[in-house]
CSV table of C-alpha atoms in Angstrom, one decimal:
chain,number,residue,atom,x,y,z
A,1,MET,CA,94.3,53.5,100.5
A,2,ALA,CA,93.3,57.0,101.1
A,3,MET,CA,90.6,58.5,98.9
A,4,ASP,CA,90.1,62.2,98.1
A,5,ILE,CA,86.8,63.7,99.1
A,6,GLU,CA,84.5,64.6,96.2
A,7,TYR,CA,83.5,68.1,97.5
A,8,SER,CA,81.0,68.7,94.8
A,9,THR,CA,78.7,66.2,96.4
A,10,PHE,CA,78.6,68.4,99.6
A,11,PHE,CA,78.0,71.7,97.8
A,12,LYS,CA,74.6,73.3,97.8
A,13,ASN,CA,72.6,72.9,94.6
A,14,ASP,CA,72.1,76.5,93.8
A,15,LEU,CA,75.7,77.7,93.7
A,16,PRO,CA,77.0,79.7,90.7
A,17,ALA,CA,79.5,78.0,88.4
A,18,PRO,CA,83.0,77.8,89.9
A,19,ILE,CA,85.5,80.2,88.5
A,20,GLN,CA,88.7,79.2,86.7
A,21,ARG,CA,92.1,79.7,88.4
A,22,TRP,CA,93.4,83.2,87.7
A,23,SER,CA,96.2,83.3,85.2
A,24,GLY,CA,96.8,87.1,85.0
A,25,PHE,CA,95.4,90.0,83.2
A,26,PRO,CA,94.6,89.7,79.5
A,27,LYS,CA,96.9,91.9,77.4
A,28,TYR,CA,94.1,94.2,76.3
A,29,ASN,CA,91.9,94.4,79.5
A,30,PHE,CA,88.7,96.4,79.1
A,31,ILE,CA,86.7,94.6,81.9
A,32,GLY,CA,86.1,95.2,85.5
A,33,GLY,CA,86.2,98.5,87.5
A,34,HIS,CA,90.0,98.8,87.4
A,35,ASN,CA,91.4,102.3,87.3
A,36,ASP,CA,94.5,104.2,86.2
A,37,ALA,CA,97.6,102.7,87.8
A,38,GLU,CA,99.7,105.8,87.4
A,39,SER,CA,97.1,107.8,89.3
A,40,ILE,CA,97.3,105.8,92.5
A,41,PRO,CA,98.9,108.3,95.0
A,42,VAL,CA,101.4,105.8,96.4
A,43,GLU,CA,103.8,108.1,98.1
A,44,ASP,CA,101.1,110.2,99.7
A,45,MET,CA,99.4,107.0,100.9
A,46,ILE,CA,102.6,105.8,102.5
A,47,LYS,CA,103.1,109.1,104.2
A,48,SER,CA,99.5,109.1,105.4
A,49,ILE,CA,99.5,105.6,106.8
A,50,SER,CA,102.8,106.2,108.6
A,51,GLU,CA,101.6,109.4,110.3
A,52,VAL,CA,98.2,107.9,111.4
A,53,LEU,CA,99.8,104.7,112.7
A,54,LYS,CA,102.3,106.7,114.7
A,55,ARG,CA,99.5,108.7,116.2
A,56,GLU,CA,96.8,106.1,116.7
A,57,GLY,CA,98.3,102.7,116.0
A,58,ARG,CA,97.6,101.4,119.4
A,59,THR,CA,93.9,101.6,118.8
A,60,LEU,CA,94.4,98.5,116.5
A,61,ALA,CA,94.2,96.6,119.8
A,62,THR,CA,90.4,96.9,119.7
A,63,TYR,CA,87.8,96.0,117.1
A,64,GLY,CA,86.5,99.2,115.5
A,65,LEU,CA,89.5,101.3,116.5
A,66,GLN,CA,87.5,102.6,119.5
A,67,HIS,CA,85.2,104.4,117.1
A,68,GLY,CA,82.2,101.9,117.2
A,69,PRO,CA,80.7,99.6,114.6
A,70,GLN,CA,79.9,102.3,112.1
A,71,GLY,CA,83.5,102.8,111.2
A,72,TYR,CA,86.5,105.0,111.9
A,73,LYS,CA,85.0,108.4,112.8
A,74,PRO,CA,87.6,110.6,111.0
A,75,LEU,CA,86.7,108.8,107.8
A,76,ARG,CA,83.0,109.2,108.4
A,77,GLU,CA,83.6,112.9,109.1
A,78,PHE,CA,85.4,113.3,105.8
A,79,ILE,CA,82.7,111.5,103.9
A,80,SER,CA,80.1,113.8,105.4
A,81,LYS,CA,82.0,116.8,104.2
A,82,LYS,CA,82.6,115.3,100.8
A,83,VAL,CA,78.9,114.4,100.1
A,84,ASN,CA,77.8,117.7,101.5
A,85,LYS,CA,80.1,119.6,99.1
A,86,ARG,CA,79.8,117.3,96.0
A,87,SER,CA,76.3,115.7,96.2
A,88,GLY,CA,74.3,118.3,98.2
A,89,LEU,CA,73.6,116.0,101.2
A,90,ARG,CA,73.4,117.4,104.7
A,91,VAL,CA,74.5,114.6,106.9
A,92,SER,CA,76.8,114.0,109.9
A,93,SER,CA,79.2,111.2,110.7
A,94,ASP,CA,76.4,109.5,112.7
A,95,ASP,CA,74.4,109.0,109.4
A,96,ILE,CA,77.2,107.0,107.8
A,97,LEU,CA,78.1,103.3,107.9
A,98,ILE,CA,81.5,102.2,106.5
A,99,THR,CA,81.4,98.9,104.5
A,100,SER,CA,83.9,96.6,102.8
A,101,GLY,CA,83.3,98.1,99.4
A,102,SER,CA,79.9,98.9,97.8
A,103,GLY,CA,79.4,95.2,97.3
A,104,GLN,CA,79.0,94.6,101.1
A,105,ALA,CA,76.7,97.6,101.2
A,106,LEU,CA,74.4,96.0,98.6
A,107,ASP,CA,74.6,92.6,100.4
A,108,LEU,CA,73.5,94.2,103.7
A,109,ILE,CA,70.6,96.0,102.1
A,110,ASN,CA,69.5,92.8,100.3
A,111,ALA,CA,69.8,90.8,103.5
A,112,ALA,CA,67.7,93.3,105.5
A,113,PHE,CA,65.0,93.8,102.9
A,114,CYS,CA,64.6,90.8,100.7
A,115,ASN,CA,63.3,87.2,101.0
A,116,PRO,CA,63.4,84.6,98.2
A,117,GLY,CA,60.6,85.3,95.8
A,118,ASP,CA,60.6,89.1,96.4
A,119,THR,CA,60.8,91.7,93.6
A,120,VAL,CA,63.2,94.6,93.2
A,121,ILE,CA,63.0,97.3,90.5
A,122,VAL,CA,66.3,98.0,88.7
A,123,GLU,CA,67.4,99.8,85.6
A,124,GLN,CA,67.3,97.4,82.6
A,125,PHE,CA,71.0,97.9,82.0
A,126,SER,CA,72.6,98.1,85.4
A,127,TYR,CA,75.6,97.0,87.6
A,128,GLY,CA,76.0,93.3,86.8
A,129,SER,CA,77.0,92.4,90.3
A,130,ALA,CA,73.9,94.1,91.7
A,131,ILE,CA,71.7,92.1,89.4
A,132,ASN,CA,73.5,88.9,90.2
A,133,ARG,CA,73.4,89.5,93.9
A,134,LEU,CA,69.6,89.7,93.7
A,135,LYS,CA,69.2,86.6,91.6
A,136,ARG,CA,71.6,84.6,93.9
A,137,ILE,CA,69.2,85.1,96.8
A,138,GLY,CA,66.1,84.2,94.8
A,139,VAL,CA,64.9,87.8,94.3
A,140,ARG,CA,63.4,88.8,90.9
A,141,PRO,CA,65.0,91.9,89.4
A,142,VAL,CA,62.5,93.7,87.2
A,143,GLY,CA,64.3,95.9,84.6
A,144,ILE,CA,63.0,99.3,83.5
A,145,PRO,CA,64.4,100.6,80.1
A,146,LEU,CA,66.7,103.6,80.1
A,147,SER,CA,66.9,106.8,78.1
A,148,ASP,CA,69.8,109.3,77.9
A,149,GLU,CA,68.3,110.8,81.1
A,150,GLY,CA,68.3,107.6,83.1
A,151,ILE,CA,65.5,105.3,84.1
A,152,ARG,CA,62.3,105.9,82.0
A,153,LEU,CA,59.9,107.1,84.6
A,154,GLU,CA,56.7,106.6,82.5
A,155,LEU,CA,57.6,102.9,82.1
A,156,LEU,CA,58.5,102.7,85.8
A,157,VAL,CA,55.0,103.9,86.7
A,158,GLU,CA,53.4,101.5,84.2
A,159,ARG,CA,55.3,98.5,85.7
A,160,LEU,CA,54.5,99.6,89.3
A,161,GLU,CA,50.8,99.8,88.3
A,162,ASP,CA,51.0,96.3,86.8
A,163,LEU,CA,52.7,94.9,89.8
A,164,GLN,CA,50.3,96.6,92.1
A,165,ALA,CA,47.4,95.0,90.2
A,166,LYS,CA,49.0,91.6,90.9
A,167,SER,CA,49.4,92.5,94.6
A,168,ILE,CA,53.2,92.6,94.2
A,169,LYS,CA,55.1,95.3,96.1
A,170,PRO,CA,58.8,95.7,95.2
A,171,LYS,CA,61.1,95.9,98.2
A,172,PHE,CA,63.0,98.9,96.7
A,173,ILE,CA,64.0,100.7,93.5
A,174,TYR,CA,67.8,100.4,92.8
A,175,VAL,CA,69.1,103.2,90.6
A,176,ILE,CA,72.5,104.6,89.6
A,177,PRO,CA,71.4,108.2,88.7
A,178,THR,CA,74.9,109.9,88.5
A,179,VAL,CA,77.2,108.3,85.8
A,180,GLN,CA,75.0,105.3,85.3
A,181,ASN,CA,76.7,101.9,85.0
A,182,PRO,CA,77.0,100.9,82.2
A,183,ALA,CA,75.3,103.6,80.2
A,184,GLY,CA,77.1,106.6,81.7
A,185,SER,CA,74.0,108.9,81.8
A,186,ILE,CA,73.3,111.5,84.4
A,187,MET,CA,69.7,111.9,85.6
A,188,PRO,CA,68.5,115.5,85.4
A,189,GLU,CA,67.2,117.1,88.7
A,190,LYS,CA,63.7,117.3,87.4
A,191,ASN,CA,63.7,113.5,86.8
A,192,ARG,CA,65.1,113.0,90.3
A,193,LEU,CA,62.3,114.9,91.8
A,194,LYS,CA,59.7,112.9,89.8
A,195,LEU,CA,61.3,109.7,90.9
A,196,LEU,CA,61.0,110.8,94.5
A,197,GLU,CA,57.4,111.5,93.9
A,198,ILE,CA,56.9,108.1,92.5
A,199,SER,CA,58.6,106.6,95.6
A,200,LYS,CA,56.3,108.5,97.8
A,201,LYS,CA,53.1,107.6,95.9
A,202,TYR,CA,53.9,103.9,95.9
A,203,GLN,CA,55.6,103.9,99.3
A,204,ILE,CA,58.7,102.1,97.9
A,205,PRO,CA,62.2,103.0,99.2
A,206,ILE,CA,65.1,103.9,96.8
A,207,VAL,CA,68.6,102.6,96.9
A,208,GLU,CA,70.8,105.2,95.3
A,209,ASP,CA,74.2,103.9,94.1
A,210,GLU,CA,76.6,106.8,93.5
A,211,CYS,CA,79.9,104.9,93.3
A,212,TYR,CA,80.9,106.8,90.1
A,213,ALA,CA,79.5,110.2,91.0
A,214,ASP,CA,82.8,111.9,91.9
A,215,LEU,CA,84.3,111.0,88.5
A,216,ILE,CA,82.6,113.7,86.5
A,217,TRP,CA,84.5,116.0,84.1
A,218,ASP,CA,82.2,118.9,85.0
A,219,SER,CA,81.7,118.9,88.8
A,220,ASN,CA,78.4,120.9,88.3
A,221,ARG,CA,76.1,117.9,88.8
A,222,PRO,CA,72.5,117.6,90.1
A,223,PRO,CA,72.0,117.0,93.8
A,224,ALA,CA,71.9,113.3,94.9
A,225,LEU,CA,68.5,111.8,95.3
A,226,ALA,CA,69.2,111.6,99.0
A,227,ALA,CA,69.9,115.3,99.1
A,228,LEU,CA,66.4,116.0,97.5
A,229,ASP,CA,64.6,113.5,99.6
A,230,GLU,CA,62.4,114.9,102.4
A,231,GLY,CA,61.0,111.6,103.7
A,232,ASN,CA,63.9,109.3,104.5
A,233,ARG,CA,63.0,107.3,101.4
A,234,VAL,CA,66.6,107.0,100.0
A,235,ILE,CA,69.5,104.8,101.1
A,236,HIS,CA,72.6,106.3,99.6
A,237,CYS,CA,75.6,104.2,98.7
A,238,GLY,CA,79.1,105.3,97.7
A,239,SER,CA,82.7,104.0,97.4
A,240,PHE,CA,86.4,104.9,97.3
A,241,SER,CA,87.1,102.1,94.9
A,242,LYS,CA,86.9,104.3,91.8
A,243,THR,CA,88.3,107.5,93.2
A,244,ILE,CA,91.3,106.2,95.1
A,245,ALA,CA,91.9,102.5,94.5
A,246,PRO,CA,89.6,99.4,93.9
A,247,ALA,CA,91.8,97.1,96.1
A,248,LEU,CA,91.2,99.2,99.2
A,249,ARG,CA,87.6,97.9,99.5
A,250,ILE,CA,86.1,100.8,101.3
A,251,GLY,CA,82.5,101.8,100.7
A,252,TYR,CA,79.8,103.5,102.7
A,253,LEU,CA,76.0,103.8,103.3
A,254,ILE,CA,74.2,106.9,104.3
A,255,GLY,CA,70.7,106.6,105.7
A,256,ASP,CA,68.2,107.0,108.5
A,257,TRP,CA,69.2,105.4,111.8
A,258,ASN,CA,66.3,103.0,111.6
A,259,VAL,CA,67.9,101.5,108.5
A,260,LEU,CA,71.5,101.7,109.6
A,261,SER,CA,70.8,100.2,113.0
A,262,GLN,CA,69.3,97.2,111.3
A,263,LEU,CA,72.1,96.8,108.8
A,264,LEU,CA,74.6,97.0,111.7
A,265,ALA,CA,72.9,94.1,113.3
A,266,ILE,CA,73.6,92.0,110.2
A,267,LYS,CA,77.2,93.3,109.6
A,268,SER,CA,78.9,90.6,111.6
A,269,ASP,CA,82.4,90.9,110.2
A,270,GLY,CA,84.1,92.5,113.2
A,271,GLY,CA,84.6,95.7,111.2
A,272,THR,CA,85.8,96.8,107.8
A,273,GLY,CA,89.6,96.9,107.3
A,274,ALA,CA,91.1,99.3,109.8
A,275,LEU,CA,94.3,100.3,108.0
A,276,GLU,CA,92.4,101.2,104.9
A,277,GLN,CA,90.0,103.4,106.9
A,278,MET,CA,92.8,105.1,108.8
A,279,MET,CA,94.9,105.8,105.7
A,280,LEU,CA,92.0,107.1,103.7
A,281,ALA,CA,90.9,109.5,106.4
A,282,GLU,CA,94.4,110.9,106.7
A,283,TYR,CA,95.1,111.1,103.0
A,284,CYS,CA,91.7,112.5,101.9
A,285,LYS,CA,91.4,115.4,104.3
A,286,GLU,CA,94.2,117.2,102.5
A,287,ASN,CA,94.5,115.6,99.1
A,288,PHE,CA,91.1,114.3,97.8
A,289,ASP,CA,90.1,117.3,95.7
A,290,LYS,CA,93.5,117.7,94.1
A,291,HIS,CA,93.8,113.9,93.4
A,292,LEU,CA,90.3,113.8,91.9
A,293,LYS,CA,90.9,116.7,89.6
A,294,SER,CA,94.0,115.0,88.2
A,295,LEU,CA,92.4,111.6,87.9
A,296,CYS,CA,89.4,113.0,86.0
A,297,GLU,CA,91.7,114.8,83.6
A,298,THR,CA,93.5,111.5,82.9
A,299,LEU,CA,90.2,109.5,82.5
A,300,GLU,CA,88.7,112.1,80.2
A,301,LYS,CA,91.7,111.9,78.0
A,302,LYS,CA,91.6,108.1,77.9
A,303,LEU,CA,87.9,108.2,77.0
A,304,ARG,CA,88.8,110.5,74.1
A,305,VAL,CA,91.4,108.0,72.9
A,306,LEU,CA,88.9,105.2,73.2
A,307,THR,CA,86.1,106.9,71.3
A,308,GLU,CA,88.5,108.0,68.5
A,309,ALA,CA,89.8,104.4,68.2
A,310,ILE,CA,86.3,103.0,68.0
A,311,GLU,CA,85.3,105.5,65.4
A,312,ALA,CA,88.4,104.8,63.4
A,313,ASN,CA,88.1,101.0,63.5
A,314,PHE,CA,84.3,100.4,63.7
A,315,GLY,CA,83.0,103.5,61.9
A,316,THR,CA,79.2,103.7,61.9
A,317,SER,CA,79.0,100.0,63.0
A,318,ALA,CA,79.4,101.1,66.6
A,319,GLU,CA,77.1,103.5,68.4
A,320,PHE,CA,77.6,105.1,71.8
A,321,GLU,CA,76.8,108.1,73.8
A,322,VAL,CA,80.0,109.8,75.2
A,323,PRO,CA,79.6,109.8,79.0
A,324,GLU,CA,80.3,112.9,81.1
A,325,GLY,CA,82.3,110.9,83.6
A,326,GLY,CA,83.2,107.4,84.9
A,327,ILE,CA,85.4,104.7,83.5
A,328,PHE,CA,83.0,102.9,81.1
A,329,LEU,CA,81.8,103.2,77.6
A,330,TRP,CA,78.5,101.4,76.6
A,331,VAL,CA,78.7,100.4,72.9
A,332,THR,CA,76.0,99.0,70.6
A,333,LEU,CA,77.0,96.9,67.6
A,334,PRO,CA,74.7,95.7,64.8
A,335,ASP,CA,72.1,93.1,65.8
A,336,SER,CA,74.0,90.4,64.0
A,337,VAL,CA,76.8,90.6,66.6
A,338,ASP,CA,76.4,88.3,69.6
A,339,THR,CA,78.7,89.9,72.2
A,340,MET,CA,78.6,86.9,74.4
A,341,ARG,CA,80.3,84.9,71.6
A,342,LEU,CA,82.5,87.9,70.7
A,343,ALA,CA,83.7,88.2,74.3
A,344,SER,CA,84.6,84.5,74.5
A,345,ILE,CA,86.6,84.5,71.2
A,346,ALA,CA,88.2,87.8,72.0
A,347,LEU,CA,89.4,86.6,75.4
A,348,SER,CA,91.1,83.6,73.8
A,349,GLU,CA,93.1,86.2,71.7
A,350,GLY,CA,94.0,88.4,74.7
A,351,VAL,CA,91.2,91.0,74.5
A,352,ALA,CA,88.8,91.1,77.5
A,353,ILE,CA,85.4,92.9,77.1
A,354,ASN,CA,82.2,92.8,79.1
A,355,PRO,CA,79.3,91.5,77.0
A,356,GLY,CA,76.0,93.4,77.3
A,357,PRO,CA,73.9,90.5,78.6
A,358,GLU,CA,76.0,90.4,81.8
A,359,TRP,CA,74.8,94.0,82.6
A,360,SER,CA,71.2,93.5,81.8
A,361,THR,CA,68.1,92.1,83.5
A,362,ASP,CA,67.0,90.8,80.1
A,363,THR,CA,69.3,89.1,77.6
A,364,ALA,CA,67.7,90.1,74.3
A,365,PRO,CA,68.0,93.9,74.5
A,366,ALA,CA,71.7,93.7,75.4
A,367,SER,CA,72.7,90.9,73.0
A,368,SER,CA,74.7,93.2,70.7
A,369,LYS,CA,76.0,95.6,73.4
A,370,LEU,CA,79.3,95.6,75.3
A,371,ARG,CA,80.9,97.6,78.0
A,372,LEU,CA,84.5,98.8,77.8
A,373,CYS,CA,86.4,100.0,80.8
A,374,PHE,CA,89.0,102.6,79.8
A,375,GLY,CA,90.3,103.3,83.3
A,376,HIS,CA,93.2,100.8,83.5
A,377,PRO,CA,94.7,100.3,80.0
A,378,ASP,CA,97.2,103.0,78.8
A,379,GLU,CA,96.5,104.9,75.7
A,380,LYS,CA,98.6,102.7,73.4
A,381,THR,CA,96.9,99.6,74.8
A,382,ILE,CA,93.5,101.1,74.1
A,383,LYS,CA,94.4,101.9,70.5
A,384,VAL,CA,95.9,98.4,69.8
A,385,GLY,CA,93.2,96.6,71.7
A,386,VAL,CA,90.3,98.3,69.9
A,387,ASN,CA,92.0,97.6,66.5
A,388,LYS,CA,92.4,93.9,67.5
A,389,LEU,CA,88.8,93.7,68.7
A,390,ALA,CA,87.5,95.2,65.4
A,391,LYS,CA,89.5,92.6,63.4
A,392,ILE,CA,88.0,89.8,65.5
A,393,CYS,CA,84.5,91.2,65.1
A,394,GLN,CA,85.0,91.5,61.4
A,395,ARG,CA,86.3,88.0,61.0
A,396,GLU,CA,83.6,86.4,63.1
A,397,PHE,CA,80.5,88.6,62.2
A,398,GLY,CA,81.5,90.6,59.1
A,399,VAL,CA,81.3,93.8,61.2
A,400,PRO,CA,82.6,96.4,60.5
A,401,MET,CA,83.0,95.9,56.7
A,402,ARG,CA,86.3,97.8,56.7
A,403,ILE,CA,88.9,98.6,59.4
A,404,SER,CA,91.2,101.5,59.6
A,405,ASN,CA,94.7,100.7,58.2
A,406,GLU,CA,96.3,103.5,60.2
A,407,LYS,CA,99.3,102.3,62.2
A,408,VAL,CA,99.0,102.7,65.9
A,409,ARG,CA,101.6,105.1,67.2
């Protein structure tokens, strides 16, 4: 009699918990980095891929489309123009490496820089996947608290001094200075210059994640850290996941060739998706600015709907700073609310939220915080979902004491 293999006995001991089989989006979905479905430029994307395939389709016969391992050159050329215009960098296509989303970019950096037991400095509240990626390979992420101007530089210096006294040298400082995830803050230029000074003094490189930097309501933003850097201390990371479409999985790294050449030696995937690169290059060269303007207007309106719904349903029980861009709102509820428990209960009733501890290096400071993504749900879904979340929160935690009785229109 044939017997099934018990695969769990063959798995490594340090794997994360297995995920449940996907059963579709929750009805009120405020999680993930999903974006506005109506803003996906489907017709223009169809036109772009058709035109570029007719012109260059036969290059699909080779790995790298005959443009080398750094990625499709027309896309790298567009990125160089984009970051020069929007972020203040002065780079060429040769300074850019195309990756399969920003996640692969972070994996490559971690693989090149980190060994188990190493230390990396991050913002206390940060991109959950970046924190988890470090922990998964045995790296200790040390969190530095945030203010409304980003990472608190005086506390960063204190921690670096403390680590130095213990002969611990962090491998890099990972920051999201422009539309911080999850807090939404934008680091002022003066703070960016101070951070670069700290990097120079302690001889620690910086990994700058700017995946949300193009989604700013007012395009008058500070220069990127990499644009202000005069010593090749910054590795700059970006993505098209939030500006065009998450499912495309196209990100990029910008850095010194000494870094990129080592990352290329690790990137053994045969190249990032060719069709996505070709379509993006064709589409973006004529349409990116117009698309981004429209998308930002849509997202800013959705954010306004979300904040009004929270104020109506939670009153003073919910605190938040209104971000100047992005797709997330970072909300603080009273200390009595355990957002890990709230998230579990809410999900069973069709409301998905990201509990704060999943976006923090330390559980306690984030125990009553939650992150809401307003990019994907439409305006009515936002209103109804927030009302439903408030009712669950009131029932389970007594917060808020009263909820708006206004009917959702």
